[in-house]
Amino acid sequence: MLRIPATMLRRSSRGYCVSKHGTALPKRRISSSSLIDIAPEVRETLRHTPQLVVALESTIITHGMPYPHNLDTALEVEQIVRQQGAVPATIAIVGGRIKVGLAADQLRLLARNDSGTQTLKTSRRDMAYVMATGRNGGTTVAGTLLVADAVGIRIFATGGIGGVHREGERTMDVSADLIELGRCPVAVVSSGVKSILDIPRTLEYLETQGVCVTTYGSEDCEFPAFYTRSSGSKAAYNLTSATVAAKMLHMNRALGLGSGILIGVPIPERYAMDAAEMNAVIAEALGDAERKRIQGKEVTPFILSAVSALTRGKSLDANMGLIKNNAHVAADIAVELARLENGSSEMERKDDTSLAADGAGAPLIIGGSVIDICISVLEDDLKLDGATYHAKQDSSAGGVARNIAEGIYKIYGNVNLISAVGNDQNGVHIRKLLPEHCASSIVTLGNCPTASFTVLLDRKGDCQLVVGDMEAHKAITPDWIKSHSELIQQSPMTVIDANISEAAMITVFEECIRYNRPVFFEPTDMRIAARPFYSDNAKLTILAKRAIKFISPNIHELAQIAQALHYPGSIPTKSMNEYGTVNELLADVRPLGLFVSETIDHVLVTLGHYGVAVFRRTSPTVPFFNSAHQYQPIMDGSGTQGRFYPGRKHAQIVNVSGAGDSFTSGFIAGALAGRSEPVCVNVALEAAGCALQSRGAVADQYFNRTHPCWLNEEGAPFRPLDQ
């Protein structure tokens, strides 16, 4: 590392001091850490590997996009950062407190602006007022830079920065973003300067502030203009890769320069807009702003809104596309910076966290996509007599296969889903919950609505009626599956739910046997849990026994499967609520699990709040997959071993509907990462806990590979279930 003389650093006007190792450290400019609340995940990462944290601004949520696009984009941007192996830290002010890392409910609060008072656009000048009055604030680039630097975050992803406004030589309207870039040694990854501004003068001003301006992946150093890939202005340098960018960030810190770096990433071509069209639209929007006397910090959100209207939403799509791409680039640089400054251990983490990012190791999920509708009656004495009752209705995306696919995507990083939806708004909504490349194998039906599942609850919350329209599932035909056989061939594992037809199951089993790929069967419901093992369909049963290597039933589904496999003992009939103790429950589960595991290699029995029982013909230290994502068949020939992993207590449970599916998602993510059984169960239980605290079946966000559930090699504690 390059050493800078301490005397030089002490004389610096940039506010730097010297560490005991002689390297430059920033002098924090928010005087009291008691003013900042840092999310636990972010705090732990800053403590151990601060290079992995990527700051995200919140003005894009509060003032940059309409609801619900702002919330959807914010959640997806955070997930993109996680998938690349970094940790997102969205920065905002909530209730007069600076927040570094927002929970899903806080993101939703800012996106909807439900607080009753206006959320303020917050730059450096506004921060004291917003906090003193207990308001909510969406931090601008300048405000976010100030906080990021204060807590030690080195990389920041945004859409576009502010700059010198057009006619700035007359109005002196210059964004504080430029000043703060000159003060904070933070790298800002953006699609350049917003094209509504004077870009040449902005670049000149940045040079005066000592800010190094580069492009990323633009050989001719053509600086981007937000909506368009070219502004007509040139940057000083071009960074060819995340590794090169990380080296520059490292040297900027080692030199103690005290100023930031602006990395201009061109908007992806598929989202880029025509420059001539945008210039005309911007000119019209600027004229409208002048006529309406829009001034100060209200100018930019006004013009962005006007541009979106004038382009009929195309600019909004461009805005969403570029910020996601910038988050991807920033996370890649963060991971490379961690590797550079912390050695090979971080490279190993990079390989681990991004093992599915390029499509390798992406599991294939086949089964139902559903819209779950919950109707809660608000009156007493509900009777199914045809009368009208006042009720509250909630709807969310569901379906076992779809839930598992979304969970795996959010935890593991990539997935493919074969499913069917209608050509309706529900189908559009379901498709949007996965990126296009993951959902490309979903068939859209022209003559059938998206499957739906409606539950009627009385005022006490008890279920009175359940109805479902599952006709769409029939579109998952053998021919449709065969047309995507390359996904089975490329996938390390195929997961199916019990909603697909027996003919479709046979096709899946045949293809998986052909390519030597394991099947994970999710039983879905006790009435259909044993479908692959029906004795009156000999071909299906034979193929199922050969292909299915994993299964995740609850006790009732386990009983149905054991019965279909001709279990010689008596089948328990108690409901979960009738078991007084966990030992009483395990006494019924153990013989069933041991029996079924003679046919299926890995039996994971979910036991609600009690925990999970695992039955395998091998020890818990043996991983399910190797580092190349290849399934490891059981070879040791030992008898079945049963292990019980206790559940975890949760202070608040919002929804139980998706916990089992999230458990499966977490377990598969751990298995494909080559982890041992206890670690896989640990990850699975953590994922289930996230779902329990979410309103939807799938949590808004889970955790990345830096979470302790991944890092404990011993994993979750268990006790053996003696043979």
JSON list of C-alpha atoms in Angstrom, two decimals, residues 140-311:
[
{"chain": "A", "resi": 140, "resn": "THR", "atom": "CA", "xyz": [-30.52, 13.53, -2.37]},
{"chain": "A", "resi": 141, "resn": "VAL", "atom": "CA", "xyz": [-27.16, 12.53, -3.78]},
{"chain": "A", "resi": 142, "resn": "ALA", "atom": "CA", "xyz": [-25.54, 15.22, -1.61]},
{"chain": "A", "resi": 143, "resn": "GLY", "atom": "CA", "xyz": [-27.42, 14.16, 1.52]},
{"chain": "A", "resi": 144, "resn": "THR", "atom": "CA", "xyz": [-26.67, 10.50, 0.92]},
{"chain": "A", "resi": 145, "resn": "LEU", "atom": "CA", "xyz": [-22.99, 11.20, 0.29]},
{"chain": "A", "resi": 146, "resn": "LEU", "atom": "CA", "xyz": [-22.74, 13.10, 3.56]},
{"chain": "A", "resi": 147, "resn": "VAL", "atom": "CA", "xyz": [-24.20, 10.20, 5.57]},
{"chain": "A", "resi": 148, "resn": "ALA", "atom": "CA", "xyz": [-22.35, 7.49, 3.63]},
{"chain": "A", "resi": 149, "resn": "ASP", "atom": "CA", "xyz": [-19.03, 9.18, 4.30]},
{"chain": "A", "resi": 150, "resn": "ALA", "atom": "CA", "xyz": [-19.91, 9.61, 7.97]},
{"chain": "A", "resi": 151, "resn": "VAL", "atom": "CA", "xyz": [-20.44, 5.88, 8.53]},
{"chain": "A", "resi": 152, "resn": "GLY", "atom": "CA", "xyz": [-17.62, 4.66, 6.28]},
{"chain": "A", "resi": 153, "resn": "ILE", "atom": "CA", "xyz": [-19.44, 3.56, 3.12]},
{"chain": "A", "resi": 154, "resn": "ARG", "atom": "CA", "xyz": [-17.20, 3.87, 0.07]},
{"chain": "A", "resi": 155, "resn": "ILE", "atom": "CA", "xyz": [-19.52, 3.15, -2.87]},
{"chain": "A", "resi": 156, "resn": "PHE", "atom": "CA", "xyz": [-22.85, 4.72, -3.74]},
{"chain": "A", "resi": 157, "resn": "ALA", "atom": "CA", "xyz": [-25.22, 3.77, -6.58]},
{"chain": "A", "resi": 158, "resn": "THR", "atom": "CA", "xyz": [-27.79, 6.22, -7.92]},
{"chain": "A", "resi": 159, "resn": "GLY", "atom": "CA", "xyz": [-29.58, 7.09, -11.14]},
{"chain": "A", "resi": 160, "resn": "GLY", "atom": "CA", "xyz": [-28.09, 10.44, -12.13]},
{"chain": "A", "resi": 161, "resn": "ILE", "atom": "CA", "xyz": [-26.47, 13.23, -10.16]},
{"chain": "A", "resi": 162, "resn": "GLY", "atom": "CA", "xyz": [-27.44, 16.90, -10.10]},
{"chain": "A", "resi": 163, "resn": "GLY", "atom": "CA", "xyz": [-25.31, 19.56, -11.73]},
{"chain": "A", "resi": 164, "resn": "VAL", "atom": "CA", "xyz": [-25.16, 23.04, -13.15]},
{"chain": "A", "resi": 165, "resn": "HIS", "atom": "CA", "xyz": [-28.63, 23.98, -14.36]},
{"chain": "A", "resi": 166, "resn": "ARG", "atom": "CA", "xyz": [-29.14, 25.35, -17.82]},
{"chain": "A", "resi": 167, "resn": "GLU", "atom": "CA", "xyz": [-28.46, 29.09, -17.75]},
{"chain": "A", "resi": 168, "resn": "GLY", "atom": "CA", "xyz": [-26.60, 28.44, -14.50]},
{"chain": "A", "resi": 169, "resn": "GLU", "atom": "CA", "xyz": [-24.17, 31.22, -15.43]},
{"chain": "A", "resi": 170, "resn": "ARG", "atom": "CA", "xyz": [-27.12, 33.60, -14.96]},
{"chain": "A", "resi": 171, "resn": "THR", "atom": "CA", "xyz": [-29.06, 31.95, -12.13]},
{"chain": "A", "resi": 172, "resn": "MET", "atom": "CA", "xyz": [-26.08, 30.50, -10.20]},
{"chain": "A", "resi": 173, "resn": "ASP", "atom": "CA", "xyz": [-28.19, 27.35, -9.76]},
{"chain": "A", "resi": 174, "resn": "VAL", "atom": "CA", "xyz": [-25.61, 24.66, -9.03]},
{"chain": "A", "resi": 175, "resn": "SER", "atom": "CA", "xyz": [-26.51, 21.39, -7.30]},
{"chain": "A", "resi": 176, "resn": "ALA", "atom": "CA", "xyz": [-24.99, 20.68, -3.90]},
{"chain": "A", "resi": 177, "resn": "ASP", "atom": "CA", "xyz": [-24.25, 17.19, -5.27]},
{"chain": "A", "resi": 178, "resn": "LEU", "atom": "CA", "xyz": [-21.17, 18.62, -6.97]},
{"chain": "A", "resi": 179, "resn": "ILE", "atom": "CA", "xyz": [-19.88, 20.28, -3.80]},
{"chain": "A", "resi": 180, "resn": "GLU", "atom": "CA", "xyz": [-20.35, 17.13, -1.76]},
{"chain": "A", "resi": 181, "resn": "LEU", "atom": "CA", "xyz": [-18.59, 15.02, -4.39]},
{"chain": "A", "resi": 182, "resn": "GLY", "atom": "CA", "xyz": [-15.59, 17.27, -3.88]},
{"chain": "A", "resi": 183, "resn": "ARG", "atom": "CA", "xyz": [-15.72, 16.72, -0.11]},
{"chain": "A", "resi": 184, "resn": "CYS", "atom": "CA", "xyz": [-16.46, 13.00, 0.26]},
{"chain": "A", "resi": 185, "resn": "PRO", "atom": "CA", "xyz": [-14.07, 10.20, -0.79]},
{"chain": "A", "resi": 186, "resn": "VAL", "atom": "CA", "xyz": [-16.97, 8.09, -2.03]},
{"chain": "A", "resi": 187, "resn": "ALA", "atom": "CA", "xyz": [-17.36, 6.61, -5.50]},
{"chain": "A", "resi": 188, "resn": "VAL", "atom": "CA", "xyz": [-20.69, 7.50, -7.08]},
{"chain": "A", "resi": 189, "resn": "VAL", "atom": "CA", "xyz": [-21.92, 5.10, -9.77]},
{"chain": "A", "resi": 190, "resn": "SER", "atom": "CA", "xyz": [-24.53, 6.82, -11.93]},
{"chain": "A", "resi": 191, "resn": "SER", "atom": "CA", "xyz": [-25.69, 7.15, -15.52]},
{"chain": "A", "resi": 192, "resn": "GLY", "atom": "CA", "xyz": [-23.95, 10.50, -15.66]},
{"chain": "A", "resi": 193, "resn": "VAL", "atom": "CA", "xyz": [-25.62, 13.83, -15.09]},
{"chain": "A", "resi": 194, "resn": "LYS", "atom": "CA", "xyz": [-29.36, 14.25, -15.56]},
{"chain": "A", "resi": 195, "resn": "SER", "atom": "CA", "xyz": [-29.90, 15.32, -19.17]},
{"chain": "A", "resi": 196, "resn": "ILE", "atom": "CA", "xyz": [-32.12, 18.24, -18.10]},
{"chain": "A", "resi": 197, "resn": "LEU", "atom": "CA", "xyz": [-28.91, 19.99, -16.92]},
{"chain": "A", "resi": 198, "resn": "ASP", "atom": "CA", "xyz": [-25.95, 21.73, -18.54]},
{"chain": "A", "resi": 199, "resn": "ILE", "atom": "CA", "xyz": [-23.59, 18.76, -18.78]},
{"chain": "A", "resi": 200, "resn": "PRO", "atom": "CA", "xyz": [-20.44, 20.49, -20.16]},
{"chain": "A", "resi": 201, "resn": "ARG", "atom": "CA", "xyz": [-20.49, 23.11, -17.40]},
{"chain": "A", "resi": 202, "resn": "THR", "atom": "CA", "xyz": [-21.19, 20.40, -14.82]},
{"chain": "A", "resi": 203, "resn": "LEU", "atom": "CA", "xyz": [-18.08, 18.48, -15.87]},
{"chain": "A", "resi": 204, "resn": "GLU", "atom": "CA", "xyz": [-16.02, 21.67, -15.70]},
{"chain": "A", "resi": 205, "resn": "TYR", "atom": "CA", "xyz": [-17.32, 22.35, -12.19]},
{"chain": "A", "resi": 206, "resn": "LEU", "atom": "CA", "xyz": [-16.47, 18.79, -11.07]},
{"chain": "A", "resi": 207, "resn": "GLU", "atom": "CA", "xyz": [-12.93, 19.26, -12.36]},
{"chain": "A", "resi": 208, "resn": "THR", "atom": "CA", "xyz": [-12.63, 22.43, -10.27]},
{"chain": "A", "resi": 209, "resn": "GLN", "atom": "CA", "xyz": [-13.79, 20.43, -7.22]},
{"chain": "A", "resi": 210, "resn": "GLY", "atom": "CA", "xyz": [-11.06, 17.85, -7.82]},
{"chain": "A", "resi": 211, "resn": "VAL", "atom": "CA", "xyz": [-13.53, 15.06, -8.67]},
{"chain": "A", "resi": 212, "resn": "CYS", "atom": "CA", "xyz": [-12.20, 12.40, -11.03]},
{"chain": "A", "resi": 213, "resn": "VAL", "atom": "CA", "xyz": [-14.85, 11.70, -13.68]},
{"chain": "A", "resi": 214, "resn": "THR", "atom": "CA", "xyz": [-14.70, 8.41, -15.55]},
{"chain": "A", "resi": 215, "resn": "THR", "atom": "CA", "xyz": [-16.90, 6.29, -17.76]},
{"chain": "A", "resi": 216, "resn": "TYR", "atom": "CA", "xyz": [-17.44, 2.56, -17.29]},
{"chain": "A", "resi": 217, "resn": "GLY", "atom": "CA", "xyz": [-17.22, 0.30, -20.31]},
{"chain": "A", "resi": 218, "resn": "SER", "atom": "CA", "xyz": [-17.16, 3.17, -22.82]},
{"chain": "A", "resi": 219, "resn": "GLU", "atom": "CA", "xyz": [-13.99, 2.87, -24.87]},
{"chain": "A", "resi": 220, "resn": "ASP", "atom": "CA", "xyz": [-14.23, 6.38, -26.31]},
{"chain": "A", "resi": 221, "resn": "CYS", "atom": "CA", "xyz": [-14.88, 7.93, -22.84]},
{"chain": "A", "resi": 222, "resn": "GLU", "atom": "CA", "xyz": [-18.25, 9.25, -24.08]},
{"chain": "A", "resi": 223, "resn": "PHE", "atom": "CA", "xyz": [-19.95, 10.55, -20.95]},
{"chain": "A", "resi": 224, "resn": "PRO", "atom": "CA", "xyz": [-23.59, 9.39, -20.61]},
{"chain": "A", "resi": 225, "resn": "ALA", "atom": "CA", "xyz": [-26.58, 11.72, -20.30]},
{"chain": "A", "resi": 226, "resn": "PHE", "atom": "CA", "xyz": [-28.96, 9.72, -18.10]},
{"chain": "A", "resi": 227, "resn": "TYR", "atom": "CA", "xyz": [-31.70, 8.79, -20.62]},
{"chain": "A", "resi": 228, "resn": "THR", "atom": "CA", "xyz": [-29.22, 8.57, -23.49]},
{"chain": "A", "resi": 229, "resn": "ARG", "atom": "CA", "xyz": [-25.85, 6.83, -23.78]},
{"chain": "A", "resi": 230, "resn": "SER", "atom": "CA", "xyz": [-24.02, 9.89, -25.07]},
{"chain": "A", "resi": 231, "resn": "SER", "atom": "CA", "xyz": [-23.97, 13.52, -23.94]},
{"chain": "A", "resi": 232, "resn": "GLY", "atom": "CA", "xyz": [-21.48, 14.83, -26.51]},
{"chain": "A", "resi": 233, "resn": "SER", "atom": "CA", "xyz": [-18.99, 15.40, -23.68]},
{"chain": "A", "resi": 234, "resn": "LYS", "atom": "CA", "xyz": [-15.97, 13.29, -22.80]},
{"chain": "A", "resi": 235, "resn": "ALA", "atom": "CA", "xyz": [-14.78, 11.97, -19.45]},
{"chain": "A", "resi": 236, "resn": "ALA", "atom": "CA", "xyz": [-11.11, 12.00, -18.55]},
{"chain": "A", "resi": 237, "resn": "TYR", "atom": "CA", "xyz": [-10.79, 8.21, -18.31]},
{"chain": "A", "resi": 238, "resn": "ASN", "atom": "CA", "xyz": [-12.63, 4.95, -18.93]},
{"chain": "A", "resi": 239, "resn": "LEU", "atom": "CA", "xyz": [-12.75, 2.04, -16.48]},
{"chain": "A", "resi": 240, "resn": "THR", "atom": "CA", "xyz": [-12.79, -1.29, -18.29]},
{"chain": "A", "resi": 241, "resn": "SER", "atom": "CA", "xyz": [-13.87, -3.54, -15.42]},
{"chain": "A", "resi": 242, "resn": "ALA", "atom": "CA", "xyz": [-14.93, -3.71, -11.79]},
{"chain": "A", "resi": 243, "resn": "THR", "atom": "CA", "xyz": [-11.39, -4.75, -10.89]},
{"chain": "A", "resi": 244, "resn": "VAL", "atom": "CA", "xyz": [-9.88, -1.63, -12.46]},
{"chain": "A", "resi": 245, "resn": "ALA", "atom": "CA", "xyz": [-12.50, 0.52, -10.73]},
{"chain": "A", "resi": 246, "resn": "ALA", "atom": "CA", "xyz": [-11.74, -1.11, -7.37]},
{"chain": "A", "resi": 247, "resn": "LYS", "atom": "CA", "xyz": [-8.01, -0.41, -7.78]},
{"chain": "A", "resi": 248, "resn": "MET", "atom": "CA", "xyz": [-8.78, 3.25, -8.44]},
{"chain": "A", "resi": 249, "resn": "LEU", "atom": "CA", "xyz": [-11.00, 3.50, -5.34]},
{"chain": "A", "resi": 250, "resn": "HIS", "atom": "CA", "xyz": [-8.30, 1.85, -3.28]},
{"chain": "A", "resi": 251, "resn": "MET", "atom": "CA", "xyz": [-5.64, 4.29, -4.48]},
{"chain": "A", "resi": 252, "resn": "ASN", "atom": "CA", "xyz": [-7.94, 7.29, -3.98]},
{"chain": "A", "resi": 253, "resn": "ARG", "atom": "CA", "xyz": [-8.27, 6.30, -0.32]},
{"chain": "A", "resi": 254, "resn": "ALA", "atom": "CA", "xyz": [-4.57, 5.46, 0.08]},
{"chain": "A", "resi": 255, "resn": "LEU", "atom": "CA", "xyz": [-3.58, 8.88, -1.25]},
{"chain": "A", "resi": 256, "resn": "GLY", "atom": "CA", "xyz": [-5.95, 10.63, 1.11]},
{"chain": "A", "resi": 257, "resn": "LEU", "atom": "CA", "xyz": [-7.23, 12.89, -1.67]},
{"chain": "A", "resi": 258, "resn": "GLY", "atom": "CA", "xyz": [-10.49, 13.53, 0.16]},
{"chain": "A", "resi": 259, "resn": "SER", "atom": "CA", "xyz": [-12.59, 13.93, -3.00]},
{"chain": "A", "resi": 260, "resn": "GLY", "atom": "CA", "xyz": [-14.98, 11.54, -4.65]},
{"chain": "A", "resi": 261, "resn": "ILE", "atom": "CA", "xyz": [-15.02, 9.69, -7.96]},
{"chain": "A", "resi": 262, "resn": "LEU", "atom": "CA", "xyz": [-17.89, 9.88, -10.44]},
{"chain": "A", "resi": 263, "resn": "ILE", "atom": "CA", "xyz": [-18.29, 6.73, -12.54]},
{"chain": "A", "resi": 264, "resn": "GLY", "atom": "CA", "xyz": [-20.58, 7.27, -15.53]},
{"chain": "A", "resi": 265, "resn": "VAL", "atom": "CA", "xyz": [-22.30, 4.05, -16.62]},
{"chain": "A", "resi": 266, "resn": "PRO", "atom": "CA", "xyz": [-24.23, 4.33, -19.91]},
{"chain": "A", "resi": 267, "resn": "ILE", "atom": "CA", "xyz": [-27.87, 3.32, -19.71]},
{"chain": "A", "resi": 268, "resn": "PRO", "atom": "CA", "xyz": [-28.35, -0.21, -21.16]},
{"chain": "A", "resi": 269, "resn": "GLU", "atom": "CA", "xyz": [-29.13, 0.01, -24.87]},
{"chain": "A", "resi": 270, "resn": "ARG", "atom": "CA", "xyz": [-32.58, -1.56, -24.57]},
{"chain": "A", "resi": 271, "resn": "TYR", "atom": "CA", "xyz": [-33.68, 1.30, -22.30]},
{"chain": "A", "resi": 272, "resn": "ALA", "atom": "CA", "xyz": [-31.83, 4.15, -24.02]},
{"chain": "A", "resi": 273, "resn": "MET", "atom": "CA", "xyz": [-33.90, 6.89, -25.61]},
{"chain": "A", "resi": 274, "resn": "ASP", "atom": "CA", "xyz": [-33.35, 8.92, -28.77]},
{"chain": "A", "resi": 275, "resn": "ALA", "atom": "CA", "xyz": [-31.24, 11.99, -28.03]},
{"chain": "A", "resi": 276, "resn": "ALA", "atom": "CA", "xyz": [-33.12, 14.33, -30.40]},
{"chain": "A", "resi": 277, "resn": "GLU", "atom": "CA", "xyz": [-36.48, 13.28, -28.99]},
{"chain": "A", "resi": 278, "resn": "MET", "atom": "CA", "xyz": [-35.28, 13.76, -25.42]},
{"chain": "A", "resi": 279, "resn": "ASN", "atom": "CA", "xyz": [-33.83, 17.20, -26.11]},
{"chain": "A", "resi": 280, "resn": "ALA", "atom": "CA", "xyz": [-37.16, 18.33, -27.55]},
{"chain": "A", "resi": 281, "resn": "VAL", "atom": "CA", "xyz": [-39.10, 16.90, -24.62]},
{"chain": "A", "resi": 282, "resn": "ILE", "atom": "CA", "xyz": [-36.74, 18.45, -22.06]},
{"chain": "A", "resi": 283, "resn": "ALA", "atom": "CA", "xyz": [-36.95, 21.84, -23.74]},
{"chain": "A", "resi": 284, "resn": "GLU", "atom": "CA", "xyz": [-40.75, 21.69, -23.52]},
{"chain": "A", "resi": 285, "resn": "ALA", "atom": "CA", "xyz": [-40.63, 20.62, -19.86]},
{"chain": "A", "resi": 286, "resn": "LEU", "atom": "CA", "xyz": [-38.18, 23.40, -18.98]},
{"chain": "A", "resi": 287, "resn": "GLY", "atom": "CA", "xyz": [-40.40, 25.97, -20.64]},
{"chain": "A", "resi": 288, "resn": "ASP", "atom": "CA", "xyz": [-43.38, 24.68, -18.68]},
{"chain": "A", "resi": 289, "resn": "ALA", "atom": "CA", "xyz": [-41.39, 24.91, -15.42]},
{"chain": "A", "resi": 290, "resn": "GLU", "atom": "CA", "xyz": [-40.44, 28.50, -16.19]},
{"chain": "A", "resi": 291, "resn": "ARG", "atom": "CA", "xyz": [-44.01, 29.48, -16.98]},
{"chain": "A", "resi": 292, "resn": "LYS", "atom": "CA", "xyz": [-45.20, 27.93, -13.71]},
{"chain": "A", "resi": 293, "resn": "ARG", "atom": "CA", "xyz": [-42.33, 29.55, -11.80]},
{"chain": "A", "resi": 294, "resn": "ILE", "atom": "CA", "xyz": [-41.03, 26.26, -10.42]},
{"chain": "A", "resi": 295, "resn": "GLN", "atom": "CA", "xyz": [-37.81, 27.04, -8.58]},
{"chain": "A", "resi": 296, "resn": "GLY", "atom": "CA", "xyz": [-35.08, 25.58, -6.39]},
{"chain": "A", "resi": 297, "resn": "LYS", "atom": "CA", "xyz": [-35.14, 21.96, -5.38]},
{"chain": "A", "resi": 298, "resn": "GLU", "atom": "CA", "xyz": [-38.61, 21.47, -6.88]},
{"chain": "A", "resi": 299, "resn": "VAL", "atom": "CA", "xyz": [-37.32, 21.94, -10.44]},
{"chain": "A", "resi": 300, "resn": "THR", "atom": "CA", "xyz": [-35.81, 18.49, -10.95]},
{"chain": "A", "resi": 301, "resn": "PRO", "atom": "CA", "xyz": [-38.78, 16.37, -9.74]},
{"chain": "A", "resi": 302, "resn": "PHE", "atom": "CA", "xyz": [-41.17, 18.62, -11.69]},
{"chain": "A", "resi": 303, "resn": "ILE", "atom": "CA", "xyz": [-39.22, 18.19, -14.93]},
{"chain": "A", "resi": 304, "resn": "LEU", "atom": "CA", "xyz": [-38.74, 14.44, -14.44]},
{"chain": "A", "resi": 305, "resn": "SER", "atom": "CA", "xyz": [-42.50, 14.07, -13.96]},
{"chain": "A", "resi": 306, "resn": "ALA", "atom": "CA", "xyz": [-43.21, 16.23, -17.00]},
{"chain": "A", "resi": 307, "resn": "VAL", "atom": "CA", "xyz": [-40.73, 14.26, -19.12]},
{"chain": "A", "resi": 308, "resn": "SER", "atom": "CA", "xyz": [-42.37, 11.00, -18.06]},
{"chain": "A", "resi": 309, "resn": "ALA", "atom": "CA", "xyz": [-45.78, 12.33, -19.12]},
{"chain": "A", "resi": 310, "resn": "LEU", "atom": "CA", "xyz": [-44.48, 13.70, -22.43]},
{"chain": "A", "resi": 311, "resn": "THR", "atom": "CA", "xyz": [-42.75, 10.42, -23.29]}
]
